[in-house]
Amino acid sequence: MGQSTHEEGTRQRVAHAGELGWDDSLYEGGGGSTATGPDGTSVGLGSPGDSAAGGDGSGSTSDGTRRGRPRRNGPRPRNRRGKRRILRWVSSVLALLILGTAGAGYLYYRHLDGKLKKEDLTLGDKPMADHKANAAGQTPLNILLIGSDARDSKANQELGGAKETFGGPPLADVQMLLHVSADRSNMSVVSMPRDTMLKMPKCTDPDTGKVYPASQDNVQTNASLGRGGPGCTVATWYELTGITIDHFMMIDFAGVVSMADAIGGVPVCVQENVHSRNAEGKGSGLKLEQGENVIQGEQALQWLRTRYGFEDGSDLARTHAQHMYMNSMVRELRKGAKLTDPGKLMGLAEAATEALTVDKGLGGVKKLYDLAEELKKVPTNRITMATMPNVYGEGTEAGRVFPKPGDADQLFTMVRDDVPLDGKASKRKPPAESKDPAAAPADTGVLVRNGTGGDTQAPTPQRATAVAGLLVGEGYTKAVADRTPDATERTEVLYPSADLEGDAQAVAKSLGIPVSSAKKSTDVSGVTLVVGADWRTGDTYPKAAAKDENKTPDTARALNGADESECMEIQPGFTW
C-alpha cells in the first residue's frame, strides 16, 4: 500500500511538472490551522495547495482592472465540513497581530506562556543593522509572518495533505513582512510569492550544528525553512531586502480550523458567478454568485485556497484574493461585534499557542499582548497590503517568479526607510543628520563603485571614475574608483560604523543625493558611494530619481485596508 501510494504521488508530480514546468506536488491537499491573538481572537491559516489534486497553473500578472461591487446575495452559507479543511495562512496572522484587546482573560494567558515554542531570530552569519530612530526617538517595527506546511506530527497529518510529504522538510509557503511605522501611524504588509527564486544565505542549525552553505544558484524561497528553521527564513529576507527584522511568528497546521466560524462570516465580492473547478477536477470547489457574499466555514477555506477561477489562475491571483479577505476580516473584527464567547476563545487560545513558534525575543504571551497593543494604534485606512513586484522566469524556471528589477528594490527601500506605502503624508520627519560632525572633505576617504548594471543592462563604462572625479571637484581629494563589482537600482552612500555616518551624509549632500541614501552596512570598510542605475549618466544626480523614490510601484498591487470596493476578477471559463 505504501509503495502504491508513493508511486501514485510520483505520477502526479511528473504529470503536474509537465503542465507547469516545475514540481508543485508538495502543495497537494494540505491541512489547516488557526492562531489566536493576545485577546483570544482566533485567526486562521491556510494550506499551500488549491485542491486535493494539487496546486495549479501560473501565468502573466493580471492588469488589476476592477469594477464596482455588485449586489449582495442571500443568507450566510452554512458551515458543513469547514472544520476539517484548511484556512490559508495569510488571513490569520495579520489579525493576530492587529486585534489584541486588553481586559477579559488577560491573566489566563500567563498559563499559555509555557506552550509557546521559541527559536533563534536569525541563523545567518550576517548581523542585521540597527534601526534608525526618528526625531522623536521612535523606531519602526518589522515582523516576519511565516506559514509552515510541516506535516511532522500526527495532529498536522490528520489535517490532510500529500502523504509523501509527511516527515519531510517543512516549507515556508507563506511569507509576509509586516512593517509598522516608527510613529505607529501606518502599517505595510509585503507578501513574497512562495515561488520566488533567490540566493540563500549561509545558515547554521542551532540544534544540530549543521551548516547550510550559501547557495550558488537560485533556490525557491520556501525552502529556507528547511535550512535550520525560521531563523534562516529571516536571514534570507534580510539578505534580499536589507530590512532589519525584529521578530518572527510562525504557524503550522495544528489547531487552525475555526477562524471563519469564530468571526461569523467575512464579506467578499466576485465580479461574476464563479465555480473553481475545471474539466480535470482541479480547483478549490468554490462556488459563489456575482456580487457580495458573506462566507464562512468551508466557503471561506475555498476562497483562501482558490487559484483556478481568479484573475489569471496563478498563485499571484490567489495572493491578491487573500489580501482582499484579510482586509475584510480586519474590518469585521474591528467592528467589535464578533467573538463574544469567552469559553470558545479560551479553547482557541490553547490550540493556537500550541501551534505558534516565535523568536526568543518575543517569547511570551505578555509580549505578544504588548505587541498587539502597539499595532492597534494603526487605523484601518492606513493599512496597506502589497505583493513583491515580480517577473516570471523562463525555460526550466517557467512558472516561478523573480524580484522585478527596479520595482522590487524600490518597494524594499520604502519599507527600509519607513516610507508609507499608501502615498499619504507621513508624520515621520526627514532623516536626522548625524550629531557626529563630518570631517573635512580633504580628510575623508571615499571609494566609488560602479553599480549601474543589472539583470537587463550592462554597467555604464568608467562610471565610478567619472563620479569620483565629481567628488574630487567638491574637495574630496581622496575619492577613488573601486573596481569591486556591484549593482543597485538606487545610488547609496554606505558606511560601516556610526562614527562615519556624518561623513557619509556630507558626501551625499555634496552631490545632491538624498541624505536618506546614507546607510549603515557591514559590507563596506569605509565610506563607499555606490552609483546606481538611477544615475547612469550626467554630472548631476537626477531630481526625478529623488522624487520617485517614495512612490509605491504599481506592480506591488497595493490594497488599502479600508477599501470595500474591491471585487475579484474572474478567470474566463470558470463562470456558471
XYZ file of C-alpha atoms in Angstrom:
576
model
C 0.000 0.000 0.000
C 2.801 2.415 0.918
C 4.632 1.653 -2.317
C 1.481 2.148 -4.365
C 0.782 5.463 -2.685
C 4.337 6.592 -3.333
C 4.148 5.597 -6.990
C 0.839 7.386 -7.440
C 2.328 10.501 -5.816
C 5.274 10.272 -8.194
C 2.969 10.015 -11.200
C 1.053 13.073 -10.026
C 4.263 15.073 -9.653
C 5.542 14.079 -13.072
C 2.233 14.899 -14.749
C 1.991 18.219 -12.985
C 5.585 19.113 -13.763
C 4.813 18.507 -17.408
C 1.990 21.036 -17.234
C 3.786 23.748 -15.324
C 7.477 23.173 -15.897
C 8.040 22.591 -12.166
C 7.031 20.284 -9.343
C 4.016 21.507 -7.370
C 3.232 18.181 -5.707
C 4.172 19.384 -2.257
C 1.069 21.564 -2.272
C -1.438 18.773 -2.807
C -4.275 18.638 -0.349
C -2.934 20.303 2.729
C -4.032 20.844 6.263
C -5.083 23.948 8.116
C -4.716 25.705 11.397
C -5.800 28.690 13.472
C -3.857 31.083 15.567
C -5.205 33.117 18.444
C -4.230 36.653 19.280
C -3.451 38.001 22.740
C -7.104 38.955 23.094
C -8.180 35.415 22.352
C -9.107 36.223 18.775
C -8.901 33.137 16.604
C -7.010 33.590 13.386
C -6.978 31.159 10.508
C -4.192 29.996 8.296
C -4.463 28.002 5.142
C -2.904 25.324 3.098
C -0.371 25.836 0.399
C -2.461 23.836 -2.068
C -5.579 24.701 -4.002
C -7.228 21.304 -4.178
C -6.750 17.684 -3.331
C -5.317 17.285 -6.779
C -2.526 19.721 -6.055
C -1.616 23.306 -6.881
C -2.381 24.650 -10.281
C -1.169 26.865 -13.066
C 0.608 30.092 -13.461
C 0.621 32.885 -15.975
C 1.113 36.540 -16.570
C 0.014 39.009 -13.952
C -3.455 40.492 -14.294
C -3.817 44.143 -15.210
C -5.654 44.612 -11.936
C -8.786 46.095 -13.539
C -11.612 46.324 -11.006
C -15.287 47.010 -11.220
C -17.622 48.292 -8.549
C -19.142 45.914 -6.041
C -22.447 44.421 -7.334
C -25.407 43.255 -5.324
C -25.325 41.243 -2.134
C -26.776 37.755 -2.176
C -28.891 35.795 0.233
C -28.310 34.487 3.752
C -24.930 33.473 5.042
C -23.950 29.999 3.888
C -23.953 27.183 6.420
C -20.712 25.612 7.524
C -20.668 21.905 6.716
C -17.227 20.355 6.526
C -15.191 23.513 7.001
C -13.655 22.371 10.271
C -11.881 19.526 8.532
C -10.343 21.769 5.863
C -7.642 24.379 5.841
C -7.635 28.105 6.358
C -4.984 29.840 4.339
C -2.037 31.007 6.440
C -2.078 34.628 5.476
C -5.511 35.650 6.676
C -4.788 34.779 10.241
C -1.509 36.102 11.408
C -2.252 39.700 10.495
C -5.427 39.539 12.581
C -3.486 38.013 15.454
C -1.152 40.983 15.462
C -3.696 43.717 14.872
C -6.569 42.699 17.059
C -5.193 42.246 20.550
C -7.559 43.744 23.097
C -6.939 44.337 26.760
C -9.169 43.173 29.530
C -11.052 39.896 29.741
C -8.973 36.853 30.380
C -5.564 38.509 30.440
C -4.373 36.556 33.480
C -5.370 33.352 31.731
C -2.752 33.943 29.109
C 0.031 33.630 31.638
C -0.894 29.957 31.671
C -0.226 29.828 27.943
C 3.359 31.105 28.122
C 4.811 27.650 28.513
C 3.140 26.436 25.335
C 4.845 28.923 23.044
C 7.760 27.433 21.121
C 10.782 29.727 20.857
C 13.698 29.724 18.417
C 16.618 31.980 17.424
C 15.679 35.089 15.449
C 18.288 34.602 12.724
C 20.519 31.720 11.722
C 22.583 33.735 9.267
C 26.151 34.895 9.858
C 25.440 38.491 8.818
C 24.316 40.742 11.713
C 21.311 42.927 10.998
C 21.766 46.691 11.126
C 20.216 48.697 13.947
C 17.081 50.733 13.290
C 17.465 54.466 12.887
C 15.251 56.389 15.297
C 13.183 59.306 14.023
C 13.369 62.786 15.525
C 11.066 61.705 18.369
C 13.292 58.746 19.228
C 10.835 56.199 17.798
C 11.830 53.187 15.717
C 9.830 51.094 13.246
C 8.812 47.503 13.909
C 9.248 44.663 11.407
C 7.745 41.220 11.950
C 8.124 38.317 9.533
C 4.996 36.155 9.395
C 5.709 32.581 8.281
C 3.263 29.834 7.375
C 4.836 26.379 7.573
C 3.432 23.355 5.734
C 5.118 20.975 8.232
C 3.420 17.592 8.473
C 5.758 16.107 11.066
C 3.167 15.447 13.777
C 0.028 13.362 13.999
C -2.084 16.478 14.508
C -0.784 18.074 11.322
C -1.050 14.860 9.312
C -4.672 14.364 10.315
C -5.440 17.728 8.780
C -4.624 16.375 5.339
C -2.037 16.777 2.643
C 0.023 14.630 0.331
C 1.263 11.655 2.364
C 4.655 11.639 0.654
C 5.363 14.980 2.384
C 4.824 13.542 5.900
C 8.011 13.885 7.924
C 9.775 15.796 5.149
C 11.486 19.177 5.488
C 8.936 21.931 6.131
C 8.399 24.690 3.587
C 7.779 28.367 4.348
C 4.852 28.548 1.961
C 3.591 31.911 3.202
C 5.995 34.754 3.949
C 4.712 38.216 4.770
C 6.667 41.097 6.225
C 4.581 43.296 8.490
C 6.070 46.781 8.900
C 4.712 49.222 11.472
C 5.961 52.790 11.086
C 8.066 54.381 13.794
C 5.274 56.812 14.669
C 2.676 53.978 14.530
C 0.635 55.974 12.023
C 0.642 53.352 9.262
C 1.293 49.696 8.525
C 2.533 47.869 5.426
C 2.304 44.147 4.698
C 4.512 42.830 1.886
C 3.948 39.282 0.609
C 6.651 37.315 -1.154
C 5.223 34.666 -3.528
C 6.184 31.155 -2.456
C 7.602 30.501 -5.943
C 10.178 33.318 -5.724
C 13.687 32.290 -6.766
C 16.645 33.831 -4.937
C 20.049 33.159 -3.427
C 20.065 31.581 0.036
C 22.495 32.827 2.700
C 24.629 30.575 4.869
C 22.602 29.240 7.823
C 23.566 27.115 10.819
C 21.067 24.820 12.531
C 21.255 25.750 16.252
C 20.172 22.263 17.381
C 22.413 20.060 15.250
C 25.188 22.462 14.305
C 24.715 21.528 10.651
C 25.902 24.299 8.324
C 23.941 25.043 5.168
C 26.337 26.911 2.872
C 25.185 29.904 0.860
C 23.619 28.750 -2.391
C 25.472 29.335 -5.634
C 22.314 29.013 -7.703
C 18.790 30.340 -7.220
C 16.632 28.400 -4.783
C 12.871 28.628 -4.258
C 12.268 30.857 -1.239
C 10.015 28.463 0.650
C 12.966 26.046 1.033
C 14.581 28.437 3.537
C 12.617 26.930 6.430
C 14.245 23.538 5.903
C 17.726 25.046 6.356
C 17.707 25.073 10.153
C 14.347 26.687 10.916
C 12.550 30.039 10.711
C 15.754 31.911 11.568
C 17.045 31.001 8.102
C 13.893 32.440 6.532
C 14.608 35.654 8.444
C 18.225 35.637 7.218
C 17.021 35.080 3.643
C 14.704 38.089 3.812
C 17.481 40.260 5.222
C 19.887 39.115 2.515
C 17.391 40.065 -0.195
C 15.874 43.259 1.213
C 18.312 44.754 3.734
C 15.292 45.279 6.031
C 16.061 44.711 9.707
C 13.600 42.172 11.140
C 12.736 42.452 14.830
C 10.617 39.336 15.310
C 9.094 36.389 13.527
C 5.912 34.431 14.121
C 5.442 31.011 12.545
C 2.296 28.916 12.478
C 1.886 25.293 11.447
C -1.345 23.472 10.587
C -2.289 22.229 14.060
C -5.262 23.929 15.705
C -6.172 26.229 12.827
C -9.673 25.176 11.808
C -12.214 27.666 13.143
C -11.361 31.236 12.125
C -14.180 31.904 9.690
C -16.817 30.441 12.034
C -15.485 32.399 15.023
C -15.739 35.638 13.088
C -19.262 34.846 11.951
C -18.503 35.365 8.275
C -16.363 37.616 6.098
C -17.789 39.659 3.182
C -16.106 39.073 -0.179
C -17.046 40.115 -3.694
C -16.776 38.491 -7.140
C -17.412 40.265 -10.443
C -19.183 37.249 -11.966
C -20.601 33.911 -10.873
C -17.599 31.681 -10.190
C -17.020 27.948 -9.804
C -13.408 26.916 -9.114
C -13.424 23.536 -10.838
C -12.123 22.578 -14.276
C -12.698 19.566 -16.515
C -9.887 17.632 -14.795
C -11.480 18.212 -11.400
C -8.828 20.679 -10.266
C -9.814 23.670 -8.206
C -10.988 24.519 -4.710
C -14.670 23.925 -5.450
C -15.591 27.487 -4.502
C -18.982 28.409 -5.994
C -20.354 31.910 -5.496
C -22.873 34.149 -7.195
C -21.927 37.508 -8.617
C -21.690 40.303 -6.067
C -21.050 40.350 -2.336
C -21.210 37.100 -0.395
C -20.639 36.583 3.319
C -18.543 33.433 3.530
C -17.603 31.226 6.447
C -16.666 27.645 7.129
C -15.999 25.627 4.006
C -16.564 28.524 1.626
C -14.026 30.710 3.455
C -11.486 27.912 3.182
C -12.206 27.553 -0.505
C -11.814 31.281 -1.141
C -8.402 31.359 0.505
C -7.206 28.313 -1.460
C -8.536 29.286 -4.883
C -6.227 29.745 -7.851
C -8.361 28.319 -10.671
C -11.097 30.845 -11.301
C -9.432 34.027 -10.026
C -7.785 36.500 -12.431
C -5.141 34.561 -14.405
C -5.307 31.362 -12.350
C -1.860 31.865 -10.817
C -0.579 31.858 -7.257
C -0.257 35.644 -7.591
C -4.016 35.862 -8.126
C -4.565 33.783 -5.022
C -2.309 36.132 -3.040
C -4.407 39.100 -4.142
C -7.614 37.315 -3.102
C -6.058 36.593 0.291
C -5.204 40.282 0.735
C -8.823 41.168 -0.004
C -10.028 38.603 2.534
C -7.570 39.782 5.193
C -8.631 43.400 4.852
C -12.289 42.443 5.053
C -11.648 40.219 8.072
C -9.830 43.005 9.893
C -12.709 45.383 9.228
C -15.191 42.842 10.594
C -13.188 42.126 13.727
C -12.572 45.792 14.437
C -16.303 46.396 14.497
C -16.162 44.772 17.922
C -19.379 42.836 17.466
C -17.821 39.398 16.967
C -16.306 36.700 19.164
C -18.214 37.163 22.388
C -17.974 33.608 23.817
C -15.077 33.582 26.347
C -15.126 29.785 26.672
C -14.769 29.327 22.926
C -11.987 31.870 22.759
C -10.056 30.171 25.563
C -10.198 26.864 23.706
C -8.957 28.540 20.580
C -6.158 30.202 22.544
C -4.987 26.817 23.850
C -4.846 25.360 20.336
C -3.164 28.408 18.846
C -0.316 28.694 21.336
C 0.464 25.031 20.782
C 0.815 25.782 17.048
C 2.769 29.042 17.380
C 6.555 29.433 17.178
C 8.118 32.839 17.869
C 11.614 34.223 18.221
C 13.151 34.204 21.678
C 12.899 37.967 21.968
C 9.136 37.758 21.576
C 8.664 34.541 23.520
C 5.855 35.276 25.911
C 2.115 35.864 25.768
C 2.545 39.136 27.682
C 4.942 40.359 24.984
C 2.516 39.251 22.302
C -0.183 41.220 24.032
C 2.033 44.320 24.291
C 2.851 43.941 20.606
C -0.828 43.790 19.712
C -1.454 46.948 21.711
C 1.145 48.734 19.590
C -0.434 47.502 16.380
C -3.915 48.555 17.428
C -2.753 52.154 17.166
C -2.746 51.924 13.358
C -6.122 52.880 11.817
C -7.592 50.518 9.236
C -7.345 53.080 6.440
C -3.556 53.257 6.941
C -3.002 49.500 6.451
C -1.611 48.654 3.008
C -1.268 45.137 1.572
C 1.271 44.696 -1.218
C 2.981 41.924 -3.164
C 6.679 41.948 -4.001
C 6.857 43.132 -7.636
C 7.927 40.148 -9.696
C 8.502 38.746 -13.169
C 8.100 35.183 -14.408
C 11.125 33.043 -15.157
C 11.808 31.326 -18.453
C 12.868 27.885 -19.611
C 13.383 25.478 -16.714
C 12.282 28.221 -14.292
C 8.976 28.933 -16.049
C 6.166 29.143 -13.521
C 8.471 30.534 -10.859
C 8.985 34.236 -10.230
C 11.890 36.603 -9.592
C 12.005 40.027 -7.903
C 11.254 42.606 -10.604
C 14.381 44.705 -11.199
C 13.861 48.258 -10.017
C 10.344 47.894 -8.660
C 11.081 45.261 -6.002
C 14.122 47.169 -4.767
C 12.090 50.381 -4.662
C 9.410 48.725 -2.520
C 12.004 47.279 -0.146
C 13.751 50.655 0.077
C 10.498 52.361 1.050
C 9.911 49.847 3.838
C 13.530 50.092 4.937
C 13.273 53.905 5.039
C 9.904 53.828 6.813
C 8.034 55.462 3.914
C 4.245 54.796 3.891
C 3.074 52.611 1.003
C -0.319 54.319 0.873
C 1.166 57.538 -0.522
C -0.175 59.669 2.311
C 1.987 62.253 4.006
C 3.935 60.726 6.824
C 4.320 62.239 10.246
C 7.878 60.991 10.017
C 10.347 63.825 9.886
C 13.207 63.770 7.360
C 16.186 61.631 8.397
C 18.048 63.427 11.125
C 21.547 64.476 10.262
C 24.238 62.831 12.318
C 25.216 64.567 15.537
C 28.775 63.498 14.835
C 30.297 66.333 12.757
C 31.680 65.356 9.365
C 35.397 65.501 8.749
C 36.727 67.989 6.225
C 36.246 66.755 2.631
C 40.014 66.626 2.069
C 40.361 64.329 5.097
C 37.557 61.945 4.071
C 38.408 58.855 2.085
C 35.674 57.754 -0.335
C 35.542 54.642 -2.503
C 33.251 54.895 -5.531
C 31.755 51.755 -7.088
C 30.002 51.352 -10.412
C 26.624 49.775 -9.593
C 24.838 50.938 -12.745
C 24.473 47.462 -14.225
C 21.764 44.920 -13.547
C 19.949 41.877 -14.888
C 18.772 43.697 -18.006
C 21.573 46.148 -18.801
C 25.346 46.414 -18.774
C 27.036 48.901 -16.449
C 27.993 52.314 -17.798
C 31.731 52.109 -18.587
C 34.062 54.065 -16.279
C 31.137 55.395 -14.245
C 32.939 55.044 -10.900
C 35.908 57.005 -12.221
C 33.641 59.772 -13.526
C 31.758 60.211 -10.229
C 34.994 60.020 -8.223
C 36.146 62.957 -10.340
C 32.989 64.878 -9.357
C 33.808 64.295 -5.693
C 37.369 65.491 -6.197
C 35.890 68.680 -7.631
C 33.896 69.062 -4.399
C 37.067 68.843 -2.325
C 37.090 65.102 -1.665
C 40.630 64.691 -2.965
C 40.896 61.154 -1.545
C 37.946 59.867 -3.604
C 38.982 56.963 -5.849
C 37.238 54.426 -8.042
C 36.761 50.957 -6.530
C 36.658 48.082 -9.015
C 34.634 45.802 -6.694
C 31.650 44.579 -8.762
C 28.296 45.846 -7.557
C 24.782 46.533 -8.849
C 21.990 48.572 -7.313
C 18.911 50.323 -8.612
C 19.381 53.362 -6.380
C 22.529 55.270 -5.579
C 23.648 54.786 -1.983
C 26.398 56.039 0.312
C 27.347 53.212 2.650
C 29.312 53.446 5.884
C 30.361 50.717 8.342
C 30.010 52.405 11.744
C 28.182 55.245 13.478
C 31.298 57.450 13.664
C 31.279 57.682 9.846
C 27.574 58.494 9.430
C 28.190 62.252 9.327
C 30.902 61.790 6.700
C 28.592 59.663 4.522
C 25.772 62.208 4.759
C 28.177 65.010 3.817
C 29.282 63.053 0.735
C 25.647 62.573 -0.295
C 24.816 66.274 0.141
C 27.852 67.365 -1.834
C 26.434 65.643 -4.951
C 22.743 66.422 -4.359
C 21.923 62.837 -3.370
C 19.162 62.485 -0.701
C 20.561 62.198 2.817
C 18.347 59.118 3.262
C 20.674 57.305 0.842
C 23.372 57.210 3.539
C 23.011 53.750 5.083
C 24.958 51.698 7.567
C 26.336 48.490 6.061
C 28.631 45.759 7.303
C 29.652 45.042 3.696
C 31.998 48.048 3.499
C 35.084 49.087 5.461
C 34.832 52.828 4.855
C 32.602 55.457 3.237
C 31.579 53.939 -0.098
C 29.473 55.597 -2.784
C 27.699 53.031 -4.965
C 26.446 54.736 -8.137
C 23.170 53.066 -9.046
C 21.148 52.534 -12.200
C 19.199 55.706 -11.355
C 22.313 57.764 -12.224
C 23.865 56.092 -15.240
C 24.982 59.307 -16.925
C 25.481 63.010 -16.251
C 27.276 65.114 -13.667
C 24.175 65.924 -11.596
C 22.104 63.440 -9.626
C 18.696 63.401 -11.396
C 15.891 65.086 -9.481
C 13.388 62.594 -10.868
C 15.192 59.776 -9.072
C 14.866 61.546 -5.729
C 11.212 62.375 -6.393
C 10.145 58.828 -7.373
C 11.895 57.052 -4.539
C 8.834 57.431 -2.275
C 6.251 56.186 -4.766
C 4.923 52.644 -4.385
C 5.384 50.790 -7.693
C 2.133 49.943 -9.481
C 3.393 46.367 -9.776
C 3.120 45.957 -5.985
C -0.700 45.953 -6.333
C -1.161 47.959 -3.151
C -4.534 47.412 -1.474
C -5.829 49.707 1.283
C -7.311 48.108 4.385
C -10.397 50.347 4.339
C -11.215 49.781 0.659
C -14.571 47.980 0.496
C -14.965 48.396 -3.268
C -12.562 45.615 -4.294
C -14.234 42.825 -6.243
C -12.392 39.738 -7.513
C -11.918 39.416 -11.264
C -12.991 36.001 -12.568
C -10.899 33.865 -14.906
C -12.568 33.054 -18.247
C -14.038 29.555 -18.314
C -14.870 29.422 -14.608
C -18.247 31.148 -14.642
C -21.615 29.434 -14.464
